[in-house]
XYZ file of C-alpha atoms in Angstrom:
431
model
C 324.323 -13.183 132.070
C 323.649 -15.549 129.179
C 320.911 -17.359 131.139
C 319.291 -14.042 132.112
C 319.424 -13.019 128.448
C 317.763 -16.246 127.349
C 315.005 -15.549 129.944
C 314.517 -12.068 128.474
C 314.489 -13.419 124.892
C 311.960 -16.111 125.759
C 309.741 -13.597 127.515
C 309.809 -11.391 124.417
C 308.983 -14.335 122.104
C 306.158 -15.568 124.392
C 304.618 -12.087 124.502
C 305.040 -11.460 120.718
C 303.607 -14.860 119.779
C 300.709 -14.673 122.251
C 301.719 -17.416 124.664
C 301.640 -14.865 127.499
C 299.650 -11.673 127.898
C 301.674 -8.716 129.103
C 301.287 -5.479 130.984
C 301.202 -1.928 129.623
C 303.535 -0.313 127.102
C 306.465 0.455 126.839
C 307.479 -2.849 128.435
C 304.668 -5.146 127.337
C 305.889 -8.342 129.006
C 305.737 -8.596 132.822
C 308.693 -10.035 134.732
C 308.815 -13.864 135.048
C 308.084 -13.582 138.815
C 304.584 -12.209 138.016
C 303.761 -15.237 135.833
C 305.179 -17.662 138.409
C 303.206 -16.118 141.270
C 299.911 -16.196 139.315
C 299.474 -12.424 139.464
C 299.282 -11.473 135.775
C 296.584 -10.874 133.086
C 296.617 -14.547 132.031
C 297.901 -16.551 129.079
C 297.400 -15.564 125.425
C 295.601 -17.892 122.992
C 298.694 -20.058 122.286
C 299.442 -20.319 126.028
C 295.849 -21.338 126.728
C 296.085 -24.045 124.023
C 299.436 -25.267 125.453
C 297.946 -25.451 128.955
C 294.867 -27.256 127.538
C 297.149 -29.857 125.902
C 299.073 -30.307 129.150
C 295.774 -30.784 131.054
C 294.623 -33.360 128.452
C 297.837 -35.327 128.937
C 297.369 -35.126 132.724
C 293.847 -36.541 132.416
C 295.159 -39.366 130.238
C 297.729 -40.275 132.903
C 295.324 -39.939 135.832
C 292.615 -41.980 134.166
C 295.004 -44.752 133.183
C 293.530 -46.240 136.398
C 290.050 -45.583 135.074
C 288.513 -48.559 136.947
C 289.458 -46.900 140.226
C 289.731 -43.149 139.463
C 286.788 -40.763 138.968
C 286.798 -37.222 137.710
C 285.105 -34.791 140.101
C 284.324 -31.091 140.263
C 283.566 -28.670 143.096
C 282.597 -24.974 143.341
C 285.278 -22.270 143.331
C 283.790 -20.929 146.548
C 281.482 -22.186 149.243
C 280.096 -21.538 152.731
C 282.604 -21.497 155.590
C 283.365 -25.194 156.170
C 283.493 -26.963 159.513
C 286.925 -26.360 161.012
C 287.514 -23.476 158.528
C 289.914 -20.655 159.512
C 288.508 -17.858 161.676
C 286.901 -14.785 160.075
C 290.178 -12.982 160.010
C 291.955 -15.653 157.965
C 291.642 -17.210 154.504
C 290.388 -15.686 151.260
C 286.701 -14.689 151.356
C 284.037 -13.432 149.004
C 282.188 -10.432 150.466
C 279.710 -8.213 148.706
C 281.090 -4.654 148.766
C 277.721 -3.301 150.095
C 277.786 -5.666 153.087
C 281.376 -4.646 153.844
C 280.550 -0.938 153.468
C 277.611 -1.261 155.895
C 279.712 -3.068 158.479
C 282.504 -0.469 158.251
C 279.990 2.420 158.445
C 278.397 0.739 161.481
C 281.754 0.891 163.208
C 281.949 4.583 162.442
C 278.607 5.144 164.357
C 277.043 6.722 161.275
C 274.410 3.977 161.246
C 271.836 3.012 163.797
C 272.921 0.128 166.091
C 271.964 -3.394 165.189
C 273.712 -3.645 161.835
C 276.100 -6.535 161.227
C 279.595 -6.279 162.721
C 282.627 -6.713 160.535
C 283.378 -10.059 162.237
C 279.850 -11.274 161.457
C 280.080 -10.255 157.794
C 283.471 -12.020 157.397
C 282.308 -15.015 159.434
C 279.391 -15.719 157.071
C 281.270 -14.834 153.874
C 281.884 -17.571 151.334
C 285.445 -18.891 151.145
C 287.516 -18.870 147.973
C 289.205 -22.227 147.519
C 292.938 -22.310 148.080
C 293.201 -26.050 147.375
C 291.178 -28.644 145.459
C 291.622 -31.217 148.259
C 288.625 -30.260 150.521
C 286.238 -30.430 147.558
C 287.584 -33.882 146.613
C 287.484 -35.237 150.193
C 283.846 -34.158 150.481
C 283.060 -36.597 147.671
C 285.027 -39.533 149.089
C 282.020 -41.368 150.594
C 279.984 -41.339 147.389
C 283.086 -42.387 145.431
C 283.525 -45.340 147.821
C 280.037 -46.596 146.944
C 280.921 -46.522 143.213
C 283.850 -48.898 143.747
C 281.879 -51.101 146.143
C 284.083 -49.892 149.061
C 287.168 -51.463 147.490
C 290.557 -49.789 148.093
C 292.614 -48.246 146.578
C 290.602 -45.651 144.654
C 291.074 -42.067 143.579
C 289.470 -38.767 142.691
C 290.904 -36.454 140.005
C 290.227 -32.806 139.305
C 291.655 -29.791 137.479
C 290.511 -26.302 138.492
C 291.532 -22.762 139.495
C 292.703 -22.083 143.065
C 293.608 -18.797 144.723
C 296.399 -17.756 147.058
C 297.677 -14.715 148.907
C 300.987 -13.523 147.485
C 303.862 -13.638 149.969
C 304.766 -10.296 151.542
C 308.006 -10.138 149.544
C 305.953 -9.992 146.339
C 303.368 -7.415 147.488
C 303.678 -4.064 145.687
C 302.065 -2.278 148.601
C 302.445 -3.702 152.153
C 299.055 -2.325 153.219
C 297.142 -4.067 150.399
C 297.306 -7.868 150.091
C 297.211 -9.100 146.494
C 295.779 -12.412 145.372
C 297.196 -14.724 142.751
C 295.543 -17.617 140.980
C 296.712 -20.869 139.451
C 295.327 -23.821 137.502
C 295.790 -26.835 139.735
C 295.650 -30.577 139.082
C 294.801 -32.971 141.937
C 294.814 -36.678 142.302
C 293.509 -37.696 145.743
C 294.461 -41.362 146.160
C 292.868 -43.421 148.974
C 294.725 -46.545 150.002
C 295.029 -48.771 153.090
C 297.449 -47.443 155.696
C 299.468 -50.643 155.137
C 300.302 -49.749 151.467
C 300.250 -45.918 151.660
C 304.063 -45.660 151.772
C 304.490 -47.858 148.713
C 301.864 -45.883 146.804
C 303.618 -42.592 147.656
C 306.850 -43.942 146.140
C 304.909 -45.304 143.144
C 303.233 -41.946 142.374
C 306.565 -40.124 142.806
C 308.129 -42.291 140.085
C 305.063 -41.942 137.870
C 304.806 -38.172 138.159
C 308.545 -37.463 137.682
C 308.537 -39.765 134.635
C 305.463 -37.947 133.276
C 306.960 -34.455 133.549
C 310.211 -35.642 131.979
C 308.416 -37.431 129.119
C 307.556 -34.147 127.374
C 310.859 -32.386 127.997
C 313.800 -31.651 125.668
C 316.033 -31.635 128.784
C 314.442 -34.163 131.205
C 317.158 -33.683 133.866
C 315.800 -30.164 134.580
C 312.884 -31.896 136.355
C 313.896 -33.266 139.793
C 312.472 -34.213 143.185
C 313.238 -33.645 146.858
C 311.625 -35.121 149.940
C 310.285 -33.334 153.022
C 308.452 -33.885 156.319
C 305.807 -31.477 157.610
C 305.327 -30.395 161.233
C 303.229 -33.531 161.951
C 306.029 -35.713 160.551
C 304.073 -36.690 157.393
C 306.183 -37.645 154.394
C 306.069 -35.922 151.025
C 307.977 -34.977 147.891
C 308.268 -31.807 145.850
C 308.860 -31.970 142.108
C 310.872 -29.040 140.750
C 311.908 -27.460 137.496
C 315.307 -25.771 137.225
C 314.660 -22.313 135.779
C 317.679 -20.060 134.955
C 317.282 -18.278 138.333
C 316.813 -21.453 140.441
C 314.348 -24.275 141.090
C 310.575 -23.757 141.455
C 308.082 -26.302 142.750
C 305.645 -27.557 140.108
C 304.013 -30.454 141.980
C 303.733 -31.715 145.576
C 302.994 -35.295 146.699
C 302.065 -35.923 150.310
C 300.910 -38.766 152.544
C 298.269 -37.005 154.630
C 297.267 -40.019 156.749
C 293.615 -40.011 157.786
C 293.515 -36.679 159.665
C 291.820 -34.509 156.996
C 289.343 -37.270 156.176
C 288.266 -37.637 159.840
C 287.931 -33.834 160.144
C 285.736 -33.769 157.024
C 283.369 -36.450 158.433
C 283.206 -35.835 162.205
C 281.156 -38.179 164.345
C 280.537 -41.202 162.160
C 283.799 -42.696 160.910
C 282.191 -46.058 159.978
C 281.102 -44.719 156.534
C 284.776 -44.031 155.758
C 285.697 -47.706 155.976
C 286.987 -49.270 152.777
C 287.896 -52.889 152.045
C 291.540 -53.882 152.042
C 291.362 -57.634 151.280
C 289.235 -59.003 154.072
C 289.800 -56.107 156.461
C 287.835 -52.878 156.743
C 290.114 -49.838 157.243
C 289.953 -46.042 157.227
C 292.207 -45.167 154.281
C 295.179 -42.900 154.214
C 294.970 -40.052 151.730
C 297.790 -39.310 149.243
C 297.554 -35.865 147.712
C 299.280 -35.318 144.325
C 298.820 -31.645 143.543
C 300.415 -29.894 140.538
C 300.542 -26.302 139.295
C 299.768 -26.533 135.554
C 300.460 -22.825 134.973
C 304.025 -23.269 136.265
C 304.217 -26.418 134.196
C 303.480 -24.394 131.065
C 306.266 -21.917 131.970
C 308.658 -24.818 132.624
C 307.999 -26.334 129.169
C 308.384 -22.932 127.466
C 311.843 -22.597 129.043
C 312.641 -26.233 128.271
C 311.639 -25.829 124.596
C 313.573 -22.659 123.661
C 316.457 -23.378 121.274
C 318.616 -20.843 119.445
C 319.710 -21.715 115.947
C 321.571 -19.974 113.121
C 319.397 -17.416 111.319
C 319.567 -17.997 107.535
C 318.321 -14.438 106.873
C 321.329 -12.699 108.428
C 324.821 -13.487 109.713
C 324.649 -10.941 112.517
C 325.832 -12.260 115.868
C 322.824 -11.380 117.980
C 320.105 -12.429 115.558
C 319.851 -16.156 116.143
C 316.644 -17.955 115.067
C 314.526 -18.818 118.064
C 312.680 -22.134 117.975
C 310.198 -23.342 120.621
C 310.617 -27.104 120.316
C 307.551 -28.036 122.342
C 306.706 -31.748 122.478
C 304.292 -32.729 119.610
C 301.593 -33.539 122.171
C 301.900 -30.119 123.805
C 302.481 -27.869 120.761
C 299.429 -25.627 120.418
C 299.473 -25.835 116.612
C 300.431 -28.978 114.749
C 300.394 -27.539 111.229
C 300.243 -24.192 109.354
C 298.677 -24.025 105.893
C 300.087 -21.449 103.446
C 299.818 -20.739 99.739
C 302.774 -20.391 97.388
C 302.808 -19.512 93.649
C 299.641 -20.089 91.728
C 296.029 -18.871 91.336
C 295.102 -17.510 94.770
C 291.386 -18.322 94.784
C 291.805 -22.030 93.832
C 294.737 -22.475 96.241
C 292.719 -20.973 99.104
C 289.839 -23.364 98.329
C 292.269 -26.302 98.623
C 293.549 -24.880 101.918
C 289.999 -24.471 103.222
C 289.138 -28.064 102.436
C 292.360 -29.305 104.079
C 291.749 -27.062 107.102
C 288.302 -28.622 107.585
C 289.560 -32.198 107.193
C 292.419 -31.791 109.654
C 290.313 -29.868 112.205
C 287.639 -32.569 112.112
C 290.366 -35.022 113.071
C 291.381 -32.906 116.063
C 294.589 -31.679 114.443
C 295.069 -27.989 115.316
C 295.726 -25.870 112.217
C 296.914 -22.280 111.697
C 295.205 -20.737 108.623
C 298.240 -18.908 107.235
C 296.570 -18.739 103.793
C 294.261 -15.988 105.088
C 297.249 -13.643 105.632
C 297.183 -10.787 103.084
C 300.648 -9.284 103.835
C 303.295 -10.792 101.613
C 306.364 -12.118 103.449
C 309.178 -14.371 102.354
C 309.111 -18.088 103.137
C 312.074 -17.714 105.490
C 310.265 -14.991 107.459
C 307.218 -17.275 107.595
C 309.281 -20.184 108.918
C 310.896 -17.924 111.552
C 307.416 -16.857 112.745
C 306.067 -20.447 112.857
C 309.181 -21.721 114.692
C 308.555 -19.118 117.399
C 304.895 -20.258 117.552
C 306.138 -23.866 117.884
C 304.209 -25.021 114.792
C 305.362 -28.589 114.014
C 304.910 -28.540 110.228
C 304.297 -25.909 107.546
C 302.377 -27.131 104.509
C 302.770 -25.122 101.311
C 299.975 -25.409 98.728
C 301.155 -24.359 95.221
C 300.056 -24.695 91.579
C 301.831 -28.164 91.668
C 299.126 -29.193 94.194
C 296.388 -28.254 91.668
C 298.192 -30.258 88.974
C 299.128 -33.443 90.799
C 298.067 -33.133 94.464
C 301.597 -32.702 95.818
C 302.306 -30.355 98.725
C 305.569 -29.217 100.335
C 305.943 -30.162 104.032
C 308.573 -28.360 106.167
C 309.507 -29.677 109.609
C 310.078 -27.361 112.608
C 312.607 -29.688 114.243
C 314.743 -30.663 111.251
C 313.958 -27.651 108.918
C 313.931 -30.290 106.153
C 311.391 -29.918 103.350
C 309.792 -32.882 101.591
C 307.059 -33.405 99.032
C 303.967 -35.379 99.987
C 300.636 -36.140 98.370
C 297.813 -34.152 99.971
C 295.801 -37.308 100.637
C 298.550 -38.643 102.968
C 298.749 -35.538 105.206
C 296.044 -36.411 107.740
C 297.405 -39.918 108.442
C 300.978 -38.668 108.554
C 300.217 -35.943 111.132
C 298.031 -38.225 113.275
C 300.727 -40.959 113.377
C 303.455 -38.362 114.065
C 301.705 -37.060 117.241
C 300.592 -40.511 118.384
C 304.035 -42.057 118.081
C 305.544 -39.128 119.991
C 302.993 -39.703 122.761
C 303.874 -43.366 123.073
C 307.638 -42.907 123.397
């Protein structure tokens, strides 16, 4: 019951503070299952910023091997590929007019000779359900860039689509589609070392997910074998209702690569020492949207509320990792001449923003609230520090700095703020 309540409380905070977008009134937030399945209106501005920060950290980790890893991109949809599913399968893009004509043709209301439904579906573009085919299609050109030397890799982040399982369909007769932001590292290595690389990437990825967590043990892994006997691992997060997969690592062998380039396999050969070999493909594919939800759950902490002693009114703090927090600092004005204080805030806002420190302009707020109410709001928004500009700042340049994690307040000279915040985030990243 307590865990379910914490799920409800988090949902309410995430909706109220614009991490998640909701449904219609009177219950604005959708159930967690809708966000997990990718069938929801999307993230709010703070959720988008959180996912952007998570993606930036992913790029940093993928391109740590920057001599061997290249960032790639591919279209969201494309022509039916060789070996693609039959017309009746897969997600396809069809113009409504073409579909209407084909269906009317079946009803004999049109003259014969129009396209059949099978023909329309057979030539329709396919929506991508995985980033892997798009990456494999660029393998040969990537091989030239590294002078055919193995191992090498291709990295991409992009949106993929999927049919919702039947258990999650609202109407059995209408199939609904979900979408997710996916990360992919396709790693090409010699068959000889593929098993070692799979174990290496498992350690790296699990360590990476745990690095940003308040409770690292909630991230775990399990191994599996597919129907063809290929090895792989799933990385999970333990939500209150059970574990959900957030990333999958798999040794695909050379099957998909050979299917992608039928006929001439010689151009697939890479150099492993003195030998030329067709590489095995390791796929490391993560769901960044689920990753965002995992970190939101991981970060929620309930603390005593200084405003009231009531039992059910604990202060909710989202203690997101400094690298992931959407807003590093909020600027607010205290006692003093409003116009001058706002000018100081504006100058500080510009200086911090130019140094890639995300700032919330609280000084633009016209509704008067107490400082404690302000801190409660910023804790729910996961703002790392609140900076208060007062008439003391105009006199001697001193500001008040309040920490989200310790709730301690300290005085600091305004000229030190930029360096302090930069070092704070950098040192948290290097832990």
